[in-house]
Amino acid sequence: MMSASLRLSHTWLRSNSRMCARALSSSSVHGMTPVGRTCQPLTVGVALPRNWFAPQIQTQVNRWMSSEKLTKALVEERVLTVCKVFDKITADKLTLESHFIKDLGLDSLDHVEIIMAIEDEFGFEIPDDQAEKLMTPGKIVQFVADHEDVYE
Amino acid sequence: MASSASHRIPPALRSQVIQLYRQLLRLGYQWQAQSPSNTPTERQYILSETQRLFRANQSLTNPQLISEHIREAEARATMAVHYRNPYPRPVNVPPRSYSKQVGKRAGKAIQKQSELSKPIYVKSIDDTVPK
């Protein structure tokens, strides 16, 4: 009797974890689909100017292809990559704690552009009142981690 | 809008400007042209025009001037969405007021007439006749 109940609880745990995995994968797929934004495929004849608008299409493609679970290290890496691609930021001065306006010398319009790039990268919208508090890459990482329930 | 004393704009207007900038950038990224082959060009136009004009008027401090520019941005955005055309809509010159001269040399009446006849959405467009 003891072994039967143990066996039952074991199968319940296994099916539960399968459901959890399915839920995780479906939510990650949903997060990676560009919400409300259609992505134009890059055709050969179209010459998009090589400024920092172009990489956003590329990062969306990367997101569709990758199916890994989000970890804090991955979030940090992606946030810092987005910041490095921004042409007004010099990559050597960029750390997690560098303030956009005070240390990196940007202004509030540049900050809006960076927040939009982060929204585009992770696939969810950031409301204005919370966006104006995200003044360092570290705070952005924290916000994204809280939003996407990343615990590590 | 750097935080220095000379660039002090009223905080209510400042948040409105930043909200507007965000809306226009979103409009640009999600833009679909009437003929799909034009979509990248028109997107690039919206984004570059937004950036150019916002940066050019970055250091304004007069609240009335700032609200006029805000109105202009909203008008152009609404028209772009309505007509599915991001380019500015041409405006006719009022009758008997065309002059190759610019500014004071054109005469007061013509100058006043051209100022009054220009709608808000062509405020930042410079269509003076080149010499």
Short mmCIF file of C-alpha atoms in Angstrom, two decimals:
data_model
loop_
_atom_site.label_atom_id
_atom_site.label_comp_id
_atom_site.label_asym_id
_atom_site.label_seq_id
_atom_site.Cartn_x
_atom_site.Cartn_y
_atom_site.Cartn_z
CA MET A 1 0.00 0.00 0.00
CA MET A 2 2.83 2.30 0.90
CA SER A 3 4.64 1.60 -2.37
CA ALA A 4 1.41 2.09 -4.39
CA SER A 5 0.83 5.56 -2.93
CA LEU A 6 4.48 6.43 -3.51
CA ARG A 7 4.19 5.30 -7.11
CA LEU A 8 1.04 7.41 -7.57
CA SER A 9 2.69 10.52 -6.13
CA HIS A 10 5.71 9.91 -8.36
CA THR A 11 3.60 9.85 -11.54
CA TRP A 12 1.70 12.92 -10.40
CA LEU A 13 4.97 14.80 -9.92
CA ARG A 14 6.23 13.73 -13.33
CA SER A 15 3.08 14.81 -15.16
CA ASN A 16 3.05 18.06 -13.18
CA SER A 17 6.60 18.84 -14.22
CA ARG A 18 5.70 18.08 -17.81
CA MET A 19 2.83 20.55 -17.56
CA CYS A 20 5.19 23.09 -16.05
CA ALA A 21 7.69 22.58 -18.86
CA ARG A 22 4.94 22.98 -21.43
CA ALA A 23 3.72 26.15 -19.72
CA LEU A 24 7.27 27.52 -19.62
CA SER A 25 7.91 26.78 -23.26
CA SER A 26 4.59 28.26 -24.38
CA SER A 27 5.16 31.41 -22.33
CA SER A 28 8.66 31.78 -23.71
CA VAL A 29 7.34 31.38 -27.24
CA HIS A 30 4.72 33.99 -26.51
CA GLY A 31 7.33 36.31 -25.13
CA MET A 32 9.48 35.90 -28.19
CA THR A 33 6.78 36.54 -30.74
CA PRO A 34 6.93 40.20 -31.65
CA VAL A 35 3.73 41.49 -30.12
CA GLY A 36 1.83 43.77 -32.45
CA ARG A 37 4.87 44.23 -34.62
CA THR A 38 5.31 42.60 -37.98
CA CYS A 39 8.88 41.90 -38.91
CA GLN A 40 9.74 42.62 -42.51
CA PRO A 41 12.08 39.97 -43.83
CA LEU A 42 15.32 41.52 -45.03
CA THR A 43 15.19 41.15 -48.79
CA VAL A 44 18.29 41.50 -50.87
CA GLY A 45 17.26 44.62 -52.76
CA VAL A 46 16.46 46.71 -49.71
CA ALA A 47 19.36 48.70 -48.35
CA LEU A 48 18.56 49.61 -44.77
CA PRO A 49 21.06 52.19 -43.55
CA ARG A 50 23.59 50.63 -41.24
CA ASN A 51 22.59 52.39 -38.06
CA TRP A 52 21.38 50.94 -34.85
CA PHE A 53 17.78 50.46 -36.03
CA ALA A 54 18.81 47.50 -38.20
CA PRO A 55 20.09 45.16 -35.44
CA GLN A 56 16.64 45.04 -33.85
CA ILE A 57 15.39 42.89 -36.70
CA GLN A 58 18.39 40.62 -36.19
CA THR A 59 17.86 40.25 -32.45
CA GLN A 60 14.23 39.35 -33.05
CA VAL A 61 15.37 36.57 -35.37
CA ASN A 62 17.81 35.39 -32.70
CA ARG A 63 15.04 35.28 -30.17
CA TRP A 64 12.81 33.17 -32.36
CA MET A 65 15.61 30.70 -32.90
CA SER A 66 16.72 30.33 -29.27
CA SER A 67 14.49 28.42 -26.92
CA GLU A 68 16.58 28.58 -23.76
CA LYS A 69 15.14 29.55 -20.44
CA LEU A 70 15.93 33.08 -19.31
CA THR A 71 18.60 33.36 -16.61
CA LYS A 72 19.83 36.49 -14.94
CA ALA A 73 23.20 36.20 -16.66
CA LEU A 74 21.47 35.95 -20.02
CA VAL A 75 19.33 39.00 -19.22
CA GLU A 76 22.45 40.96 -18.26
CA GLU A 77 24.22 39.90 -21.43
CA ARG A 78 21.30 40.94 -23.64
CA VAL A 79 20.80 44.29 -21.88
CA LEU A 80 24.49 45.13 -22.19
CA THR A 81 24.50 44.08 -25.85
CA VAL A 82 21.58 46.38 -26.58
CA CYS A 83 23.40 49.23 -24.85
CA LYS A 84 26.65 48.54 -26.69
CA VAL A 85 24.93 48.54 -30.08
CA PHE A 86 23.59 52.03 -29.36
CA ASP A 87 25.91 54.26 -31.31
CA LYS A 88 26.11 57.06 -28.76
CA ILE A 89 27.51 54.82 -26.03
CA THR A 90 31.22 54.06 -25.95
CA ALA A 91 31.52 50.41 -25.03
CA ASP A 92 34.51 50.81 -22.72
CA LYS A 93 32.68 53.13 -20.33
CA LEU A 94 29.67 50.86 -20.11
CA THR A 95 29.20 48.85 -16.92
CA LEU A 96 26.11 47.63 -15.11
CA GLU A 97 26.24 50.60 -12.77
CA SER A 98 26.99 53.38 -15.26
CA HIS A 99 24.27 56.02 -15.19
CA PHE A 100 22.97 56.87 -18.67
CA ILE A 101 22.74 60.60 -18.11
CA LYS A 102 25.46 61.31 -15.56
CA ASP A 103 28.19 58.84 -16.58
CA LEU A 104 27.52 58.11 -20.23
CA GLY A 105 26.48 61.64 -21.19
CA LEU A 106 23.18 60.81 -22.88
CA ASP A 107 20.02 62.86 -22.67
CA SER A 108 16.44 61.89 -21.99
CA LEU A 109 15.61 61.36 -25.68
CA ASP A 110 18.47 58.84 -25.96
CA HIS A 111 17.14 57.18 -22.81
CA VAL A 112 13.73 56.78 -24.45
CA GLU A 113 15.40 55.11 -27.43
CA ILE A 114 17.34 52.72 -25.21
CA ILE A 115 14.20 51.74 -23.29
CA MET A 116 12.40 51.13 -26.59
CA ALA A 117 15.27 48.90 -27.72
CA ILE A 118 14.99 46.93 -24.46
CA GLU A 119 11.23 46.57 -24.97
CA ASP A 120 11.90 45.32 -28.47
CA GLU A 121 14.57 42.88 -27.29
CA PHE A 122 12.51 41.24 -24.56
CA GLY A 123 9.12 41.55 -26.18
CA PHE A 124 7.07 43.39 -23.55
CA GLU A 125 6.09 47.03 -23.10
CA ILE A 126 7.47 49.13 -20.28
CA PRO A 127 5.10 51.86 -18.99
CA ASP A 128 6.39 55.43 -18.97
CA ASP A 129 6.40 56.04 -15.24
CA GLN A 130 8.53 52.98 -14.58
CA ALA A 131 10.72 53.58 -17.62
CA GLU A 132 11.97 56.94 -16.35
CA LYS A 133 13.38 55.29 -13.22
CA LEU A 134 15.51 52.83 -15.19
CA MET A 135 18.62 54.94 -15.35
CA THR A 136 21.36 52.30 -15.22
CA PRO A 137 21.73 48.96 -17.03
CA GLY A 138 21.65 47.27 -13.62
CA LYS A 139 18.19 48.66 -12.90
CA ILE A 140 16.99 47.55 -16.32
CA VAL A 141 18.27 44.02 -15.63
CA GLN A 142 16.44 44.05 -12.29
CA PHE A 143 13.21 45.25 -13.91
CA VAL A 144 13.33 42.69 -16.70
CA ALA A 145 14.16 39.92 -14.22
CA ASP A 146 11.20 40.90 -12.04
CA HIS A 147 8.89 41.05 -15.03
CA GLU A 148 9.99 37.75 -16.52
CA ASP A 149 10.20 35.97 -13.12
CA VAL A 150 13.89 35.15 -13.38
CA TYR A 151 15.15 34.02 -10.02
CA GLU A 152 18.80 33.07 -10.37
CA MET B 1 16.84 68.04 -22.31
CA ALA B 2 20.02 67.94 -20.25
CA SER B 3 19.64 68.93 -16.65
CA SER B 4 21.29 72.32 -16.74
CA ALA B 5 19.74 75.58 -15.68
CA SER B 6 19.63 77.04 -19.18
CA HIS B 7 17.60 74.06 -20.47
CA ARG B 8 14.88 74.20 -17.87
CA ILE B 9 11.55 73.28 -19.39
CA PRO B 10 8.40 72.99 -17.24
CA PRO B 11 8.17 69.42 -15.88
CA ALA B 12 4.60 68.84 -17.10
CA LEU B 13 5.63 69.74 -20.65
CA ARG B 14 8.78 67.68 -20.31
CA SER B 15 6.93 64.45 -19.55
CA GLN B 16 4.50 65.23 -22.37
CA VAL B 17 7.39 65.69 -24.80
CA ILE B 18 9.02 62.42 -23.77
CA GLN B 19 5.69 60.58 -24.05
CA LEU B 20 5.22 62.06 -27.51
CA TYR B 21 8.72 61.03 -28.56
CA ARG B 22 8.00 57.48 -27.42
CA GLN B 23 4.67 57.40 -29.31
CA LEU B 24 6.27 58.66 -32.50
CA LEU B 25 9.09 56.13 -32.28
CA ARG B 26 6.53 53.36 -31.78
CA LEU B 27 4.60 54.67 -34.76
CA GLY B 28 7.78 54.52 -36.80
CA TYR B 29 8.70 50.96 -35.81
CA GLN B 30 5.20 49.65 -36.48
CA TRP B 31 4.56 51.60 -39.64
CA GLN B 32 3.00 49.81 -42.59
CA ALA B 33 3.01 51.73 -45.85
CA GLN B 34 0.14 51.64 -48.32
CA SER B 35 2.36 49.84 -50.78
CA PRO B 36 4.54 47.40 -48.84
CA SER B 37 7.66 48.03 -50.88
CA ASN B 38 7.79 51.54 -49.41
CA THR B 39 7.58 50.42 -45.81
CA PRO B 40 11.33 50.56 -44.97
CA THR B 41 11.75 53.97 -46.59
CA GLU B 42 8.75 55.43 -44.82
CA ARG B 43 9.76 53.92 -41.49
CA GLN B 44 13.19 55.42 -41.87
CA TYR B 45 11.62 58.76 -42.75
CA ILE B 46 9.40 58.82 -39.66
CA LEU B 47 12.21 57.83 -37.31
CA SER B 48 14.81 60.16 -38.74
CA GLU B 49 12.39 63.09 -38.94
CA THR B 50 11.30 62.55 -35.34
CA GLN B 51 14.87 62.43 -34.10
CA ARG B 52 15.97 65.40 -36.17
CA LEU B 53 13.17 67.73 -35.11
CA PHE B 54 13.16 66.75 -31.46
CA ARG B 55 16.90 67.28 -31.23
CA ALA B 56 16.80 70.54 -33.13
CA ASN B 57 14.26 71.96 -30.67
CA GLN B 58 15.83 70.36 -27.63
CA SER B 59 16.97 73.55 -25.98
CA LEU B 60 13.75 75.55 -26.18
CA THR B 61 12.54 77.05 -22.92
CA ASN B 62 9.52 79.14 -23.92
CA PRO B 63 6.44 77.12 -22.86
CA GLN B 64 4.25 78.57 -25.61
CA LEU B 65 6.74 77.65 -28.32
CA ILE B 66 7.15 74.18 -26.86
CA SER B 67 3.39 73.59 -26.81
CA GLU B 68 3.18 74.74 -30.42
CA HIS B 69 5.80 72.19 -31.40
CA ILE B 70 3.95 69.53 -29.40
CA ARG B 71 0.79 70.41 -31.32
CA GLU B 72 2.72 70.16 -34.57
CA ALA B 73 4.04 66.72 -33.69
CA GLU B 74 0.59 65.47 -32.70
CA ALA B 75 -0.96 66.92 -35.84
CA ARG B 76 1.61 65.31 -38.12
CA ALA B 77 1.28 61.98 -36.33
CA THR B 78 -2.53 62.02 -36.58
CA MET B 79 -2.40 62.92 -40.24
CA ALA B 80 0.18 60.24 -40.98
CA VAL B 81 -1.99 57.62 -39.36
CA HIS B 82 -5.16 58.88 -41.03
CA TYR B 83 -3.86 59.24 -44.58
CA ARG B 84 -1.41 56.33 -44.33
CA ASN B 85 1.21 58.80 -45.55
CA PRO B 86 4.02 60.03 -43.30
CA TYR B 87 5.20 62.80 -45.58
CA PRO B 88 3.98 66.34 -44.83
CA ARG B 89 0.92 67.49 -46.70
CA PRO B 90 1.63 70.36 -49.06
CA VAL B 91 -0.20 73.62 -48.47
CA ASN B 92 -1.19 76.15 -51.08
CA VAL B 93 0.21 79.64 -50.97
CA PRO B 94 -2.63 82.17 -50.50
CA PRO B 95 -3.64 84.14 -53.64
CA ARG B 96 -1.57 87.14 -54.61
CA SER B 97 1.05 86.39 -52.03
CA TYR B 98 3.74 84.53 -53.91
CA SER B 99 7.06 86.29 -53.80
CA LYS B 100 10.58 85.22 -54.47
CA GLN B 101 11.78 87.51 -51.74
CA VAL B 102 12.02 86.09 -48.29
CA GLY B 103 11.18 87.71 -44.99
CA LYS B 104 11.20 91.47 -44.66
CA ARG B 105 12.03 92.10 -48.31
CA ALA B 106 8.75 90.52 -49.36
CA GLY B 107 6.78 93.24 -47.69
CA LYS B 108 4.77 93.25 -44.50
CA ALA B 109 1.44 92.26 -46.00
CA ILE B 110 2.80 89.21 -47.77
CA GLN B 111 4.82 88.20 -44.74
CA LYS B 112 1.82 88.39 -42.43
CA GLN B 113 -0.39 86.58 -44.91
CA SER B 114 2.06 83.71 -45.29
CA GLU B 115 2.47 83.39 -41.54
CA LEU B 116 -1.26 83.29 -40.98
CA SER B 117 -1.93 80.85 -43.80
CA LYS B 118 0.51 78.19 -42.70
CA PRO B 119 -1.18 75.44 -40.69
CA ILE B 120 0.55 74.04 -37.64
CA TYR B 121 1.70 70.84 -39.30
CA VAL B 122 4.06 72.61 -41.68
CA LYS B 123 5.64 74.72 -38.97
CA SER B 124 9.03 73.02 -39.11
CA ILE B 125 9.16 72.66 -42.85
CA ASP B 126 11.35 75.16 -44.56
CA ASP B 127 10.00 75.84 -48.02
CA THR B 128 11.62 79.17 -48.70
CA VAL B 129 12.72 79.64 -52.27
CA PRO B 130 16.47 79.11 -52.54
CA LYS B 131 18.42 81.96 -54.01
#
